[in-house]
Short mmCIF file of C-alpha atoms in Angstrom, two decimals:
data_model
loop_
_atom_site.label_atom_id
_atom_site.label_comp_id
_atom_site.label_asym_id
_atom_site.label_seq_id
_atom_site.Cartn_x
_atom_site.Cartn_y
_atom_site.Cartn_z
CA UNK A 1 16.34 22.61 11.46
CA UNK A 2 14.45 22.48 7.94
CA UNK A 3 14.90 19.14 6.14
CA UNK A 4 13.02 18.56 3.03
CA UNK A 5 11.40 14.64 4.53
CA UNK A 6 10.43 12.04 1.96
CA UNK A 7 7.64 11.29 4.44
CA UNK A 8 6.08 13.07 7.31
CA UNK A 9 6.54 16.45 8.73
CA UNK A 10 8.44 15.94 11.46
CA UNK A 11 11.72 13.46 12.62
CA UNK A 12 14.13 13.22 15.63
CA UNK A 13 17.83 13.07 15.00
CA UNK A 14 20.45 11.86 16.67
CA UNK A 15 24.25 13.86 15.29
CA UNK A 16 27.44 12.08 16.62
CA UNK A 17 29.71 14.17 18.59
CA UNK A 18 32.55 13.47 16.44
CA UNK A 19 31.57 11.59 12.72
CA UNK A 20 28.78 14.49 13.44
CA UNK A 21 26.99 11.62 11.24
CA UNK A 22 22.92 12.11 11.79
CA UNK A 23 20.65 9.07 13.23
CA UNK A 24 17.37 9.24 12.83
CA UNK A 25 15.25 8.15 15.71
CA UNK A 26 12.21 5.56 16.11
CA UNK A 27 9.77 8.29 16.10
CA UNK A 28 8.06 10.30 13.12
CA UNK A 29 5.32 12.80 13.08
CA UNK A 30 2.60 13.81 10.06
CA UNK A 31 0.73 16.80 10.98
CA UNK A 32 -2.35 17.66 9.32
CA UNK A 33 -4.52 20.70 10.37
CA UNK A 34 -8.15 19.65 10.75
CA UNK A 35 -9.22 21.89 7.22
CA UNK A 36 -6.25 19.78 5.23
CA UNK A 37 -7.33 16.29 6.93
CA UNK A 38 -10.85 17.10 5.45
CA UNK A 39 -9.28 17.49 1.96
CA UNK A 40 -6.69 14.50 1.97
CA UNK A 41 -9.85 12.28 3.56
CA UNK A 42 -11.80 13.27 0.82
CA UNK A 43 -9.11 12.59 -2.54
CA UNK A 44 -7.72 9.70 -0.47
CA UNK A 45 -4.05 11.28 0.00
CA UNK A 46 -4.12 10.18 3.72
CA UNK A 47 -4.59 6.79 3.48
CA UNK A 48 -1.27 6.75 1.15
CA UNK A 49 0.40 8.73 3.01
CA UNK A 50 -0.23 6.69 6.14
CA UNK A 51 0.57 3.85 4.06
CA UNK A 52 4.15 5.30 3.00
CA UNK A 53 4.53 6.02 7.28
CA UNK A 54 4.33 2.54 7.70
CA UNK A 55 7.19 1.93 5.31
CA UNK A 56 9.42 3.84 6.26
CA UNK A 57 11.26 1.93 8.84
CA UNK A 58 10.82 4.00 11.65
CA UNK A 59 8.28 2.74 14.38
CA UNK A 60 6.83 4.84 16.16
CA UNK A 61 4.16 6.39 13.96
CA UNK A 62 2.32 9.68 15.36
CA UNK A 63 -0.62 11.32 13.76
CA UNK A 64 -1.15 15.18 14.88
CA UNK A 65 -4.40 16.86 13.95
CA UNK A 66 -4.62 20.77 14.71
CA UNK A 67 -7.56 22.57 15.23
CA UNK A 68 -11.29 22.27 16.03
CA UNK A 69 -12.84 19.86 13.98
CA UNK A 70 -16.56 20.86 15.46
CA UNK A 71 -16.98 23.81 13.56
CA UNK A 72 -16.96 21.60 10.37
CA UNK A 73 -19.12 20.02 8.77
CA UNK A 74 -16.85 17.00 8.33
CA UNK A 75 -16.52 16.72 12.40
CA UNK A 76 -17.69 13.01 12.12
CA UNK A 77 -15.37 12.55 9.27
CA UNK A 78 -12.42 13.84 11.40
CA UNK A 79 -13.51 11.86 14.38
CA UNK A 80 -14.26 8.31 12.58
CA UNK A 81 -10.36 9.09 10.73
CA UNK A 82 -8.55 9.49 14.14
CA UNK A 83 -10.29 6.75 15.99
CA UNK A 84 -9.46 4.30 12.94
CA UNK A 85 -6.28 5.58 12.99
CA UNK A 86 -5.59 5.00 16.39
CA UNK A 87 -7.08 1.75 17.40
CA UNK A 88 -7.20 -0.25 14.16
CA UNK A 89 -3.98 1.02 12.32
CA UNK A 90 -1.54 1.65 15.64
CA UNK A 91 -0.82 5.33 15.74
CA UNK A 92 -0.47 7.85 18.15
CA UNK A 93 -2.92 10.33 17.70
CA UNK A 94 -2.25 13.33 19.09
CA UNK A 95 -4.94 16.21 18.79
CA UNK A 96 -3.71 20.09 19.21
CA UNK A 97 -5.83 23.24 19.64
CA UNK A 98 -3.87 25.42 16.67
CA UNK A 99 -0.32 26.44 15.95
CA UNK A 100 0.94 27.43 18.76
CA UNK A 101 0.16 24.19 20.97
CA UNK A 102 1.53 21.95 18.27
CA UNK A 103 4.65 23.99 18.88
CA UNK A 104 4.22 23.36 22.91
CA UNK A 105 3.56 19.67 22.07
CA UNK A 106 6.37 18.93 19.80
CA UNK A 107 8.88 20.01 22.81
CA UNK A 108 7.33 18.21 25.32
CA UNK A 109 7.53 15.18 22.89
CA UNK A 110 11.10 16.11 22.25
CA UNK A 111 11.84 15.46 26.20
CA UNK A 112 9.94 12.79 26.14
CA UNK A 113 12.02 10.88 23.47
CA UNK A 114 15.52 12.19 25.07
CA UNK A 115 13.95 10.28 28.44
CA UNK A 116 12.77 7.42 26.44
CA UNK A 117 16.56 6.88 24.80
CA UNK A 118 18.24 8.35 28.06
CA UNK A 119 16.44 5.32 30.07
CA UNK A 120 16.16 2.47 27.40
CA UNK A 121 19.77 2.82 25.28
CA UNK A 122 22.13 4.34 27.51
CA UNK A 123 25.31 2.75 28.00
CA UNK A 124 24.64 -0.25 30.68
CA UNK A 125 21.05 -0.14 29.15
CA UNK A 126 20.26 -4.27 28.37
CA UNK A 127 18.87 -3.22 25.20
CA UNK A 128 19.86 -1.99 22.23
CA UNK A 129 18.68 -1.00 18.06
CA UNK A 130 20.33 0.57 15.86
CA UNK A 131 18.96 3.43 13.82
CA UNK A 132 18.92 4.38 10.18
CA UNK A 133 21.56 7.70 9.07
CA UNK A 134 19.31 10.10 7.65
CA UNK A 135 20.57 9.16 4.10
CA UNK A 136 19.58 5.50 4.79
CA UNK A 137 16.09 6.50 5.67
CA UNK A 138 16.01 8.96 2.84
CA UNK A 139 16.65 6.10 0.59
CA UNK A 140 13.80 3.39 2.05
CA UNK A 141 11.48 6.09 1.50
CA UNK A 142 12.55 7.16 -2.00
CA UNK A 143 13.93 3.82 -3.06
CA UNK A 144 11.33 2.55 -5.85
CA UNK A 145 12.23 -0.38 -5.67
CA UNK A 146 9.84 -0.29 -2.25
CA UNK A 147 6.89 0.24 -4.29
CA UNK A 148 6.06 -3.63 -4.70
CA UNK A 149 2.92 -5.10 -6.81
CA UNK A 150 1.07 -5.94 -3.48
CA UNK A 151 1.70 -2.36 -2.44
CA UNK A 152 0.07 -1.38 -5.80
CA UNK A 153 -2.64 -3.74 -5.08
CA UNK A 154 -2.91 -2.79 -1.41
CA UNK A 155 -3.21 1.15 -2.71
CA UNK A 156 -6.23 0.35 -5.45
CA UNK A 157 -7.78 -1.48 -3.09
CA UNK A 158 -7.90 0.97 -0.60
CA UNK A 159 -10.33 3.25 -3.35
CA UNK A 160 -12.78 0.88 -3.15
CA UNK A 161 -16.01 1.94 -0.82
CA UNK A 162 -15.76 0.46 3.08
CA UNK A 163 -12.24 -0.92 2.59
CA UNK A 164 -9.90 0.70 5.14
CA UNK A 165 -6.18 0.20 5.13
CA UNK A 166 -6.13 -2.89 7.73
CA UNK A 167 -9.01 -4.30 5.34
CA UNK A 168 -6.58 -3.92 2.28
CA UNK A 169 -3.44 -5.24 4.38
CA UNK A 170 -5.81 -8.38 5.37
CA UNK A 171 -6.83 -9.18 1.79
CA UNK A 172 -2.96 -8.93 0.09
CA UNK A 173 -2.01 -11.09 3.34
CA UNK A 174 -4.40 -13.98 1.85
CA UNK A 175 -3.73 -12.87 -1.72
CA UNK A 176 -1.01 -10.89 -2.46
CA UNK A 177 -1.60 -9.68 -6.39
CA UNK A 178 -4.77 -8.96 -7.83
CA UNK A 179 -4.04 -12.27 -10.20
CA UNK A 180 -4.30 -14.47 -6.97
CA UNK A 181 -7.68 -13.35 -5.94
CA UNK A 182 -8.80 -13.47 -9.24
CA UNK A 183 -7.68 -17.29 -9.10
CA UNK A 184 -9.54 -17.94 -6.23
CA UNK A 185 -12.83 -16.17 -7.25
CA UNK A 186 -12.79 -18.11 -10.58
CA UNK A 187 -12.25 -21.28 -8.49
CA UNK A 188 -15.88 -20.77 -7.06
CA UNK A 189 -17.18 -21.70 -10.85
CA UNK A 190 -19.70 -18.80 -11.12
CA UNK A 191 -21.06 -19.17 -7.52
CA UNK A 192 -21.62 -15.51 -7.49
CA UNK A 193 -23.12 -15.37 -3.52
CA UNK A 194 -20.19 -17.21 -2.77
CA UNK A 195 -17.55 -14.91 -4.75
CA UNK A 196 -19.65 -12.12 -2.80
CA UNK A 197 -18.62 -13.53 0.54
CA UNK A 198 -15.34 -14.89 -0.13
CA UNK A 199 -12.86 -12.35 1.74
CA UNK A 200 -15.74 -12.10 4.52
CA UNK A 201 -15.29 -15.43 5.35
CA UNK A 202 -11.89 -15.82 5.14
CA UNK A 203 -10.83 -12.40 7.49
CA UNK A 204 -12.89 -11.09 9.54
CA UNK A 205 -10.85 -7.96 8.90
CA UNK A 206 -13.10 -7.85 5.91
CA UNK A 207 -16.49 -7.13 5.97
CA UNK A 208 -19.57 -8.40 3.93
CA UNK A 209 -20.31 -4.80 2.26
CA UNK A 210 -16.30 -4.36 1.35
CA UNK A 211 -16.13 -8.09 0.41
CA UNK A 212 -19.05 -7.49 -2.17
CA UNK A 213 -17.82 -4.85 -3.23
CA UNK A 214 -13.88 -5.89 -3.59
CA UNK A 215 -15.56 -8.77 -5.58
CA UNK A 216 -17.27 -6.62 -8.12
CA UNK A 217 -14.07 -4.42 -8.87
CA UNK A 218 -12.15 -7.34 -9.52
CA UNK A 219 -15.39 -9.11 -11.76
CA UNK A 220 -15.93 -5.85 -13.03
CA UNK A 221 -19.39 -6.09 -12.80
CA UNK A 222 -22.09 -3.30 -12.76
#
């Protein structure tokens, strides 16, 4: 079925037998064809939109790229994005040949989450969760009310040169709004070295060339 999503491309849903209410399942898929991963790497799109994935309450987060990323010139681009993606930020990349193995991929993922709730939730199963309806998860998603000021923060942040997303998430973790860091640099009393090196020595999440340069967007120097 065609759904409009408020995030990602792709969901599982449960429908009761007889409320026929729909539950939507711990897993959610954003597909991005190597050509469009270039363009949302380059204006920044797919670090909010990986952002918004991690939101949305569901927790099984997987990333598809389709295609050949060789033939471009932004191979290394493509590679560095799903490795980061992957190991530091906890998704499941999954990589695809073209169209028609995406389709051949989303049904064996399909059995693969019927076996994973057939096994795991089943009545007599020791385990249990409950899932979001479909309208619930439509409203996290939509609900701006989501959109806090360290999200904000997190999302500028993430513009500035060699800050990835775990590097924003560890710098709103020790200061949450852009007034707290500011605090905390003015509490160095002009040590500029020190203001440089700051986050770098507080998270090692942060390194010395995004610490430097975190420090000079909120200084606003240069």
């Amino acid at each position: 079925q065609i759904k409009r999503l408020p995030v990602g491309d792709g969901i599982w849903i449960a429908r009761h037998r007889r409320s026929h209410t729909e539950y939507v399942l711990d897993f959610i898929v954003e597909r991005k064809s190597v050509t469009d991963l270039v363009s949302s790497i380059r204006d920044s799109r797919y670090k909010d939109q990986k952002l918004r994935l991690k939101k949305c309450g569901l927790r099984k987060l997987i990333y598809l790229v389709e295609g050949d990323p060789n033939p471009l010139g932004a191979s290394e681009s493509i590679k560095t994005a799903c490795f980061t993606t992957e190991i530091l930020e906890g998704f499941d990349v999954q990589r695809t040949t073209g169209y028609s193995d995406t389709e051949s991929t989303y049904g064996h993922l399909t059995l693969s989450i019927i076996d994973y709730y057939s096994t795991n939730f089943s009545i007599g199963a020791n385990t249990c969760r409950v899932c979001l309806t479909y309208d619930e998860f439509v409203k996290k998603c939509c609900d701006p009310k989501k959109l806090t000021v360290s999200d904000i923060f997190a999302l500028q942040l993430m513009q500035v040169p060699q800050v990835t997303e775990e590097t924003a998430i560890a710098v709103i973790e020790l200061y949450p709004t852009l007034v707290s860091l500011a605090r905390a640099y003015s509490m160095l009393d002009g040590d500029t070295p020190a203001q440089e090196k700051m986050l770098n020595m507080k998270s090692k999440m942060v390194n010395a060339g995004a610490s430097r340069n975190i420090f000079k967007l909120v200084w606003g120097e240069g």
